[in-house]
PDB file of C-alpha atoms and ligand atoms in Angstrom:
ATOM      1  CA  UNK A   1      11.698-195.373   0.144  1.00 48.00           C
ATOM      2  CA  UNK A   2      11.464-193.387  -3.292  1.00 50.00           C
ATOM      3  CA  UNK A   3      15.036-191.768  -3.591  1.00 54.00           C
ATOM      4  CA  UNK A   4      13.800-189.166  -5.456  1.00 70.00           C
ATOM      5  CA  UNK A   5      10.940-187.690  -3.282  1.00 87.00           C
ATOM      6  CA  UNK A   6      11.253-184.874  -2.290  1.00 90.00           C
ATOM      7  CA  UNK A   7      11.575-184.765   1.222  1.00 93.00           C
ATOM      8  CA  UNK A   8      14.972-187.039   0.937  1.00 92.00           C
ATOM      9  CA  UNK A   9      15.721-184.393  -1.660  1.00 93.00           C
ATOM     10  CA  UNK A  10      15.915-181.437   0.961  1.00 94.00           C
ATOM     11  CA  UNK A  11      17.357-183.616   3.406  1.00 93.00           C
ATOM     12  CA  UNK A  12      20.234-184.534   1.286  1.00 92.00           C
ATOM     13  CA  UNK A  13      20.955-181.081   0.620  1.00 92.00           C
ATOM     14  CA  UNK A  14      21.078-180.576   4.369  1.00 93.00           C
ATOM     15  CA  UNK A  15      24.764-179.933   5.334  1.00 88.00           C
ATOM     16  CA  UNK A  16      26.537-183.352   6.058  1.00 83.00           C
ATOM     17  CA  UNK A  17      26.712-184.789   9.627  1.00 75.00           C
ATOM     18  CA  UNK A  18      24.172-182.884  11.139  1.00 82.00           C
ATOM     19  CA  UNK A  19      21.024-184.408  12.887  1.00 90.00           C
ATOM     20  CA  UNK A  20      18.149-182.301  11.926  1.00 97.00           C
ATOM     21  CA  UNK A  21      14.407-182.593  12.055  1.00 98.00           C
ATOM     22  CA  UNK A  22      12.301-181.320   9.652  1.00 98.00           C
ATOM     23  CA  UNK A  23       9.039-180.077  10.054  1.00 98.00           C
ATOM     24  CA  UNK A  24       6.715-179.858   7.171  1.00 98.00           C
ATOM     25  CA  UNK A  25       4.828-176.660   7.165  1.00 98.00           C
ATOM     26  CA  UNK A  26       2.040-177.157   5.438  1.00 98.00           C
ATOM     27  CA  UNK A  27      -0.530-174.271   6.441  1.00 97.00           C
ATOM     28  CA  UNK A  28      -3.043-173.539   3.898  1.00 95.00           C
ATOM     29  CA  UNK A  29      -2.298-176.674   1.862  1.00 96.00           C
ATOM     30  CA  UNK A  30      -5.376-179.078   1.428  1.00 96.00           C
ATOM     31  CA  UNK A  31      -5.732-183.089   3.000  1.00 96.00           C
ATOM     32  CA  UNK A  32      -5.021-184.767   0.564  1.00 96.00           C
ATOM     33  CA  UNK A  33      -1.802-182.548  -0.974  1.00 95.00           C
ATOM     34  CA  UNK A  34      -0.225-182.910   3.031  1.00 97.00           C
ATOM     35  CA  UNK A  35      -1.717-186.771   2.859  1.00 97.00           C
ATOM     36  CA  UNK A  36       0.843-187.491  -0.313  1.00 96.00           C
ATOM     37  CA  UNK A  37       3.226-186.331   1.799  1.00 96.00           C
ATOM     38  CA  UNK A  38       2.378-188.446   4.782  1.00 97.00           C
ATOM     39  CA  UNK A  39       2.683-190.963   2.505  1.00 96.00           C
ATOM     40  CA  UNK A  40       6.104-190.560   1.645  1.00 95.00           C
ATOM     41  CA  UNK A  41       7.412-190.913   5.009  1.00 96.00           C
ATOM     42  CA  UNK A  42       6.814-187.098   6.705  1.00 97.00           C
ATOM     43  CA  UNK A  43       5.070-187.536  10.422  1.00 98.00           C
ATOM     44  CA  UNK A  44       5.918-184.043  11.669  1.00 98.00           C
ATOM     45  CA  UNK A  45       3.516-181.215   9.947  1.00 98.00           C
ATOM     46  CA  UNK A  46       3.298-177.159  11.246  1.00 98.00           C
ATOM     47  CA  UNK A  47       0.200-174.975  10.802  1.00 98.00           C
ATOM     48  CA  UNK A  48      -0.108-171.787  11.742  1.00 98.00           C
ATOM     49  CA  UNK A  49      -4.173-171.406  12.871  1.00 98.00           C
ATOM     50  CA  UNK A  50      -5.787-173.220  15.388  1.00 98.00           C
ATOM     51  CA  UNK A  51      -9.157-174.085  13.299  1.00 98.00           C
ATOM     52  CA  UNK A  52      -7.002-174.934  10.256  1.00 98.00           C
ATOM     53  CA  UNK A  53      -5.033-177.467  13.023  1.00 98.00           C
ATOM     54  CA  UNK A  54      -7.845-178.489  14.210  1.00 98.00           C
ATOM     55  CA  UNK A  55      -9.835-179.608  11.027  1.00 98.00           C
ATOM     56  CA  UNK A  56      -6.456-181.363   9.689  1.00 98.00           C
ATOM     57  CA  UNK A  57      -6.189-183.686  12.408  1.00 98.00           C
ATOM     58  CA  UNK A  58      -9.182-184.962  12.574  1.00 98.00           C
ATOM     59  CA  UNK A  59      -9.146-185.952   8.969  1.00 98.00           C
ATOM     60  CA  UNK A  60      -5.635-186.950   8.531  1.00 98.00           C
ATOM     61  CA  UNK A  61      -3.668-189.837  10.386  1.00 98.00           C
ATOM     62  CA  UNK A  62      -3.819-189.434  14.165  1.00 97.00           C
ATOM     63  CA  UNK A  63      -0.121-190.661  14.244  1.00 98.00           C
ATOM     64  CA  UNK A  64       0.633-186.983  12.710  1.00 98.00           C
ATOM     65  CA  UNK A  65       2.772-184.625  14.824  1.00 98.00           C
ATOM     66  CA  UNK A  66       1.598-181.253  14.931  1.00 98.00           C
ATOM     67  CA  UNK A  67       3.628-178.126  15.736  1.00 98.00           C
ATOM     68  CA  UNK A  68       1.796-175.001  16.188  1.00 98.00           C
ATOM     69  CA  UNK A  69       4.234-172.271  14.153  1.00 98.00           C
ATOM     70  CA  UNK A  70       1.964-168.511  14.390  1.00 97.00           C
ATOM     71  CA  UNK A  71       0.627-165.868  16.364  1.00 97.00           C
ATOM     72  CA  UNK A  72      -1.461-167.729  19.076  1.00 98.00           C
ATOM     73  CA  UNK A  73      -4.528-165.818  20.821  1.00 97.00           C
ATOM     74  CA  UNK A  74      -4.977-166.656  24.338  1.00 98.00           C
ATOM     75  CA  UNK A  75      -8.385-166.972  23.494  1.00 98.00           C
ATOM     76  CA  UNK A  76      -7.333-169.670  21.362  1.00 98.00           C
ATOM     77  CA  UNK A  77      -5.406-171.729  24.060  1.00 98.00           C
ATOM     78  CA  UNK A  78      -7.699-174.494  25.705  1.00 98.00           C
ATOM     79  CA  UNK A  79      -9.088-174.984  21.969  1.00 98.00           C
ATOM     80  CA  UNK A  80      -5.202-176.002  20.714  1.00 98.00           C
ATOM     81  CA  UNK A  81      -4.496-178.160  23.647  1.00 98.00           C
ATOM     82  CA  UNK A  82      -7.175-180.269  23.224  1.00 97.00           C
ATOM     83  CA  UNK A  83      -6.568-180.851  19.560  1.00 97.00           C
ATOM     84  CA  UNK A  84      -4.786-184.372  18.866  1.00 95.00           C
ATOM     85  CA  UNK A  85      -1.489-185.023  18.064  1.00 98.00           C
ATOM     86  CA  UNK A  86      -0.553-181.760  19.145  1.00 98.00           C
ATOM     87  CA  UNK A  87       2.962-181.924  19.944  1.00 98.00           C
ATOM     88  CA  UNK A  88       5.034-178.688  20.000  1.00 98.00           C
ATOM     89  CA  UNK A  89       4.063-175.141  20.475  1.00 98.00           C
ATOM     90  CA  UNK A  90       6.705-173.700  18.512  1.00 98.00           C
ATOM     91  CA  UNK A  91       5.591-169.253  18.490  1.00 98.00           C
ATOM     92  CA  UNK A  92       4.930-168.816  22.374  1.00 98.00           C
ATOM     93  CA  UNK A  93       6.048-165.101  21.942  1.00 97.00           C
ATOM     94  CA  UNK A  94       5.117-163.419  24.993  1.00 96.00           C
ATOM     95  CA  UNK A  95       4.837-163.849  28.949  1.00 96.00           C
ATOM     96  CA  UNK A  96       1.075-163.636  29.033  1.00 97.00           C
ATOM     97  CA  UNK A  97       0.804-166.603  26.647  1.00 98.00           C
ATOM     98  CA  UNK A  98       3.421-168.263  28.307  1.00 98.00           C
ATOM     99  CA  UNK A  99       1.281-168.274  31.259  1.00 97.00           C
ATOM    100  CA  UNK A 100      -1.913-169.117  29.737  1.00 98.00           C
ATOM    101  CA  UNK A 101      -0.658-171.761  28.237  1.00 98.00           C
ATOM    102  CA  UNK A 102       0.393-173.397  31.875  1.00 98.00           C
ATOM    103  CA  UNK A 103      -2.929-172.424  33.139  1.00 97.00           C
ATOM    104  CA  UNK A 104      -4.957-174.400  30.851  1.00 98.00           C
ATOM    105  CA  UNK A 105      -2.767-177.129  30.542  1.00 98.00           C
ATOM    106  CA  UNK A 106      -2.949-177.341  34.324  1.00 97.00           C
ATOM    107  CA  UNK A 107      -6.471-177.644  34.240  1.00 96.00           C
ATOM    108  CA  UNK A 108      -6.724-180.444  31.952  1.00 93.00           C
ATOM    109  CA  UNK A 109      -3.729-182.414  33.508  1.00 95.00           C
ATOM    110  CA  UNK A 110      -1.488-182.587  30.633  1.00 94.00           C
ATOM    111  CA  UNK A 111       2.262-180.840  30.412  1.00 97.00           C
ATOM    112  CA  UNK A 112       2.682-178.948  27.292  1.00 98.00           C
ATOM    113  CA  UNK A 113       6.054-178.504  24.995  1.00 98.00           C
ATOM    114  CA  UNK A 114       6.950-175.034  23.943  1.00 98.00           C
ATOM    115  CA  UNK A 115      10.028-172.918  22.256  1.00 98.00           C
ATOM    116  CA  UNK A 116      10.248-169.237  22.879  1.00 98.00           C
ATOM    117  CA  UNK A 117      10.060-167.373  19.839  1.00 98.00           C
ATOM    118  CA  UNK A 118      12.858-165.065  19.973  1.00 97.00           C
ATOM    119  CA  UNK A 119      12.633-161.791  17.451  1.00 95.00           C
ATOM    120  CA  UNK A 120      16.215-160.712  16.033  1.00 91.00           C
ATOM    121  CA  UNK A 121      15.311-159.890  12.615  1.00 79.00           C
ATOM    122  CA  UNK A 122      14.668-156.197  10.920  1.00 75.00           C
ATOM    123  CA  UNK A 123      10.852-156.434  10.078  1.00 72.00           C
ATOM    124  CA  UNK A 124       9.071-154.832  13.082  1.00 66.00           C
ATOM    125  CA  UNK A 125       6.186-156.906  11.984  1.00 66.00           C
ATOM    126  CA  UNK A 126       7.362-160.518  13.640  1.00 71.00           C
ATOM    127  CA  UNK A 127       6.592-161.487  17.069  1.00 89.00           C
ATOM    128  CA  UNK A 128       8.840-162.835  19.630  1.00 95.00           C
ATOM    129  CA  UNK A 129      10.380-162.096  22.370  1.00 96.00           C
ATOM    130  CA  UNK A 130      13.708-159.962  22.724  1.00 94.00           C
ATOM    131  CA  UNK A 131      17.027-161.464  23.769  1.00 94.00           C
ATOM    132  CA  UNK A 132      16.977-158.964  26.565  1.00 94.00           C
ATOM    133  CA  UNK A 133      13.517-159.425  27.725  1.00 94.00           C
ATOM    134  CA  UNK A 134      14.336-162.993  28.010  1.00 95.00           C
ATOM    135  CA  UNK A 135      17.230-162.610  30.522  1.00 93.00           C
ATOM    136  CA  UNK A 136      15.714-160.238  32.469  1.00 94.00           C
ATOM    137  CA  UNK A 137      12.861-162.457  33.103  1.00 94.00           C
ATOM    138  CA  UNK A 138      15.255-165.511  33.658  1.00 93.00           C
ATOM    139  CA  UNK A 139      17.141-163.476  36.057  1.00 91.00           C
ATOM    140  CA  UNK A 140      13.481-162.721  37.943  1.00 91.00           C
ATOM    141  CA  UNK A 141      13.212-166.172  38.317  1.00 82.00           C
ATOM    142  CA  UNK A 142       9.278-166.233  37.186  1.00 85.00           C
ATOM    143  CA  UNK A 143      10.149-169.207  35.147  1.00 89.00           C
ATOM    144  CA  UNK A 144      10.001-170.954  38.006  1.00 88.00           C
ATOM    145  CA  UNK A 145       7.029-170.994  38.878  1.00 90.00           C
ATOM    146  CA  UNK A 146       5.339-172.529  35.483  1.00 94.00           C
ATOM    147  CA  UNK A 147       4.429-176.109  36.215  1.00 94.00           C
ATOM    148  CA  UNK A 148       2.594-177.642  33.317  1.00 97.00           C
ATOM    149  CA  UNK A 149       4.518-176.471  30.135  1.00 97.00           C
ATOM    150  CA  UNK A 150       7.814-177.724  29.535  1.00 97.00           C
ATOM    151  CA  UNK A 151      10.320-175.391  27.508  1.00 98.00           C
ATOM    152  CA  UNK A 152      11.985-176.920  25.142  1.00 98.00           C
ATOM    153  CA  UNK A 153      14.186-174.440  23.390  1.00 98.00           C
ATOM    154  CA  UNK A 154      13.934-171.614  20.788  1.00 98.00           C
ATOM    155  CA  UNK A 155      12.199-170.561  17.713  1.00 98.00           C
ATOM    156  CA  UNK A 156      13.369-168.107  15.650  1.00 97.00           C
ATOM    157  CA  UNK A 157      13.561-166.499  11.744  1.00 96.00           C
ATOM    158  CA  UNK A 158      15.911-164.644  10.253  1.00 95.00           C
ATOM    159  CA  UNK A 159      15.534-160.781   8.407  1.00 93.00           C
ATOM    160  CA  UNK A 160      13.529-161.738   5.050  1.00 91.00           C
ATOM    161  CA  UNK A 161      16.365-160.391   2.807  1.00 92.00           C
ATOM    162  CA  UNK A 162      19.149-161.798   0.180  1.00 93.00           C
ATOM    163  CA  UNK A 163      21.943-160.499   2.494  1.00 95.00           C
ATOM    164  CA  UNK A 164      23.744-163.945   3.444  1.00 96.00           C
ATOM    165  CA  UNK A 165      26.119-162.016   5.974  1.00 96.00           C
ATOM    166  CA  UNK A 166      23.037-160.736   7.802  1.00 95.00           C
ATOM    167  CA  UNK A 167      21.214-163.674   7.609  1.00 96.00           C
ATOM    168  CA  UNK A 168      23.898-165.643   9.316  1.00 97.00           C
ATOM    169  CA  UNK A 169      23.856-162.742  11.789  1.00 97.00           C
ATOM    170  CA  UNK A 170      20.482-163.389  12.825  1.00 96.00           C
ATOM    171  CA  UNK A 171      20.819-166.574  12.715  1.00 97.00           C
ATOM    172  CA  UNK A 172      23.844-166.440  15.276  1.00 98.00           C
ATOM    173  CA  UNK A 173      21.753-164.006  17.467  1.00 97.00           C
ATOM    174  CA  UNK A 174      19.009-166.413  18.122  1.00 97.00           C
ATOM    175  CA  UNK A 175      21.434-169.221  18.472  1.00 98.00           C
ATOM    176  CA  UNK A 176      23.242-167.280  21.358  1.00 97.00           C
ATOM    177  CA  UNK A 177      20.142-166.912  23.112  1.00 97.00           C
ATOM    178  CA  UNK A 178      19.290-170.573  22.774  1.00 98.00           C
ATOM    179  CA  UNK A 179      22.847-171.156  24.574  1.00 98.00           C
ATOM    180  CA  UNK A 180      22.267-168.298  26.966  1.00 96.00           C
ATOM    181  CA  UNK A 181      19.185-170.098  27.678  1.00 96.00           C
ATOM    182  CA  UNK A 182      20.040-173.428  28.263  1.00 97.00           C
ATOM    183  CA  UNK A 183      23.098-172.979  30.701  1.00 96.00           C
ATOM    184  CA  UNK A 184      21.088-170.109  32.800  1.00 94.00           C
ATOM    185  CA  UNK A 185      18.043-172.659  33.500  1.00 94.00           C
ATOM    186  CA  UNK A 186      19.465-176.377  34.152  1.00 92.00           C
ATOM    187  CA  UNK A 187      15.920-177.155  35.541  1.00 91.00           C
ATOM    188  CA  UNK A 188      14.835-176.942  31.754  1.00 94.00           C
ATOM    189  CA  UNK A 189      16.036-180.737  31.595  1.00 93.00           C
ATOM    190  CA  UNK A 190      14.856-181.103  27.344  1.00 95.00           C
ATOM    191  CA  UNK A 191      15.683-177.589  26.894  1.00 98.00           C
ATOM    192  CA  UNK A 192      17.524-178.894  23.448  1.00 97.00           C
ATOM    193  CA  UNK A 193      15.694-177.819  20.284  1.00 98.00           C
ATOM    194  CA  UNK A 194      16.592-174.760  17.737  1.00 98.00           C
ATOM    195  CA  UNK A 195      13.948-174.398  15.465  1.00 98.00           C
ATOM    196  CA  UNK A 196      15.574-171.884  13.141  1.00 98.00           C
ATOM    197  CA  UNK A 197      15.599-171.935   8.868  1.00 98.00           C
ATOM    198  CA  UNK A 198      12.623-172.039   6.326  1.00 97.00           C
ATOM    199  CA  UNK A 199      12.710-172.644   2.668  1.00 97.00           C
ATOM    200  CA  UNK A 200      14.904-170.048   1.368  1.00 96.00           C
ATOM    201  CA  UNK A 201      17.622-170.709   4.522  1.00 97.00           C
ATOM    202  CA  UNK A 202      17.567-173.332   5.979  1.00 97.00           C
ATOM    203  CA  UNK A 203      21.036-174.238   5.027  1.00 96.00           C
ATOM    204  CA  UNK A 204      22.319-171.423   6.911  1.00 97.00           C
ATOM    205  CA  UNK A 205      20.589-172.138   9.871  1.00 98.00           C
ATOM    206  CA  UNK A 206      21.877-175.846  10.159  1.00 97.00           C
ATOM    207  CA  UNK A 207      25.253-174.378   9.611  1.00 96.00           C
ATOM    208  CA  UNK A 208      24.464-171.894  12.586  1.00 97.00           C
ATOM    209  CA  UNK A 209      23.376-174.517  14.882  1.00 97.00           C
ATOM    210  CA  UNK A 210      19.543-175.358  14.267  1.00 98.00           C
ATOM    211  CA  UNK A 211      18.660-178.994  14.692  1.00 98.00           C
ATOM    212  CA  UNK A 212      14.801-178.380  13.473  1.00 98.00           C
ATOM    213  CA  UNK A 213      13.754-176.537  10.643  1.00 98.00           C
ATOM    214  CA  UNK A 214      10.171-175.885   9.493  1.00 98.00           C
ATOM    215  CA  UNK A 215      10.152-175.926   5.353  1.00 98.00           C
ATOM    216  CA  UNK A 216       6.669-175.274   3.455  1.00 97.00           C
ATOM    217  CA  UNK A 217       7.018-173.603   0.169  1.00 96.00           C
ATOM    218  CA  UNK A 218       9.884-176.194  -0.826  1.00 96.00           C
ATOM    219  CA  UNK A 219       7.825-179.280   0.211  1.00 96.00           C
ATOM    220  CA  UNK A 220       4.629-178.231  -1.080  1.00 94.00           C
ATOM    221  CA  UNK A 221       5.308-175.475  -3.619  1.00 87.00           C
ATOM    222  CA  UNK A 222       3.993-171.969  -3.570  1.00 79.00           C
ATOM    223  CA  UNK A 223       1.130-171.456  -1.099  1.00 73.00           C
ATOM    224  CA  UNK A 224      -2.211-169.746  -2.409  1.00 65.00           C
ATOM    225  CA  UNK A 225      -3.651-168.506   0.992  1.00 60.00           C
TER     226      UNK A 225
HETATM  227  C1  PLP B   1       5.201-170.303   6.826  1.00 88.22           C
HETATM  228  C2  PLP B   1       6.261-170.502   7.841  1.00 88.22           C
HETATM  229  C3  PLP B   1       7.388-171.308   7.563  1.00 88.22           C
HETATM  230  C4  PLP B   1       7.642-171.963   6.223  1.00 88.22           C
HETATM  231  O1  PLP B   1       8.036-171.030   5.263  1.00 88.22           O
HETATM  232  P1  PLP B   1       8.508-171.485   3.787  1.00 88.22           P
HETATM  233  O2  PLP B   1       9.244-170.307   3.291  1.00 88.22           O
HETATM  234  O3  PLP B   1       7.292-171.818   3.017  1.00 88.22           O
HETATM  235  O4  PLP B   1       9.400-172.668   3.955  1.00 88.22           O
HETATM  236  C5  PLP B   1       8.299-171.499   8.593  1.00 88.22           C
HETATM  237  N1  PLP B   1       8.124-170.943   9.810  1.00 88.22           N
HETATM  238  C6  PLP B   1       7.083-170.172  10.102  1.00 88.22           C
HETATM  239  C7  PLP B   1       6.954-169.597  11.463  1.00 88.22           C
HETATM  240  C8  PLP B   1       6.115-169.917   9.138  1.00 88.22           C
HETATM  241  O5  PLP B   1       5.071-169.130   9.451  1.00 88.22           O
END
């Protein structure tokens, strides 16, 4: 293992005794920039379009991970779930898609990890469900009824600003609902990942509780979309 690569870089500078995946986000980087990275150990990779995902894993190592980390179109579903590797549908951020995503994975037999993506932060242009949307529809016991995706916990960012206090604040809020979550719906039985903290946070989100944060920009540099 090279000690100075720099995935064991980040994770070094990840605050002691925590247990934290990392997910490399590596959306509009070419194969062979996320297959040096492969190579240094990385298995778990994010992109954020489904023909992007879908050209990347056929041409890079089918023992790849792949989260799926944007705005999904549920005209887009049965094409992601057949994709390989596909592990973790991280931005499921409404009840329609929610549903869709069952559907088709119904059809084809397969159960399908997801995290709600829950919106907390300022910008009005991120998608995700609100904390209160989410309890209401927990308390209308509609979850219920979804057989072929399994929840798996919560996906969230914080406001895109320097302000460390309201960071941490968002940060918090999202945590909360993961907890909320988890005790309100014991039938979730691997309702146990927080996907919260990119690049420029992600040390406050481990501090706040996240055991999985997606990093891009600090992996692979600046992206050129
Ligand atoms: C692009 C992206 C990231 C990674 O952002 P960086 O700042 O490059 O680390 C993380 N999460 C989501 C949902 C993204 O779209």
């Amino acid at each position: 293992m090279e000690t100075n690569s720099i995935l064991s870089q980040i994770k070094a500078s990840f605050p002691r005794g925590k247990d934290v995946v990392l997910v490399a986000v590596s959306k509009f980087q070419p194969a062979d920039v996320i297959r040096r990275v492969y190579d240094e150990g990385q298995r778990i990779f994010a992109e954020s379009r489904v023909q992007e995902l879908q050209w990347k894993a056929e041409e890079l190592p089918d023992d790849i991970c792949w989260h799926f980390i944007g705005h999904l179109q549920t005209n887009k579903v049965a094409k992601l779930l057949g994709i390989r590797g596909l592990e973790l549908i991280q931005s499921v951020d409404s009840f329609k898609l929610l549903e869709c995503i069952d559907r088709e994975a119904a059809k084809s037999g397969k159960v399908v990890k997801v995290l709600l993506e829950v919106h907390v932060a300022r910008e009005d242009t991120k998608f995700g469900f609100a904390p209160s949307e989410l309890i209401e529809w927990i308390n209308g016991e509609q979850h219920l009824r979804l057989t072929a995706v399994e929840v798996c916990g919560v996906m969230g960012m914080a406001s895109n600003t320097d302000d460390e206090e309201r960071v941490k604040a968002d940060f918090k809020a999202i945590a909360e609902v993961f907890d909320m979550l988890k005790q309100s719906v014991p039938s979730w039985k691997r309702f146990n990942i927080l996907s919260m903290g990119m690049s420029g946070d992600y040390r406050l989100a481990i501090e706040e509780g996240a055991n999985m944060v997606r990093i891009g920009s600090s992996i692979f540099g600046e992206r050129h979309p």
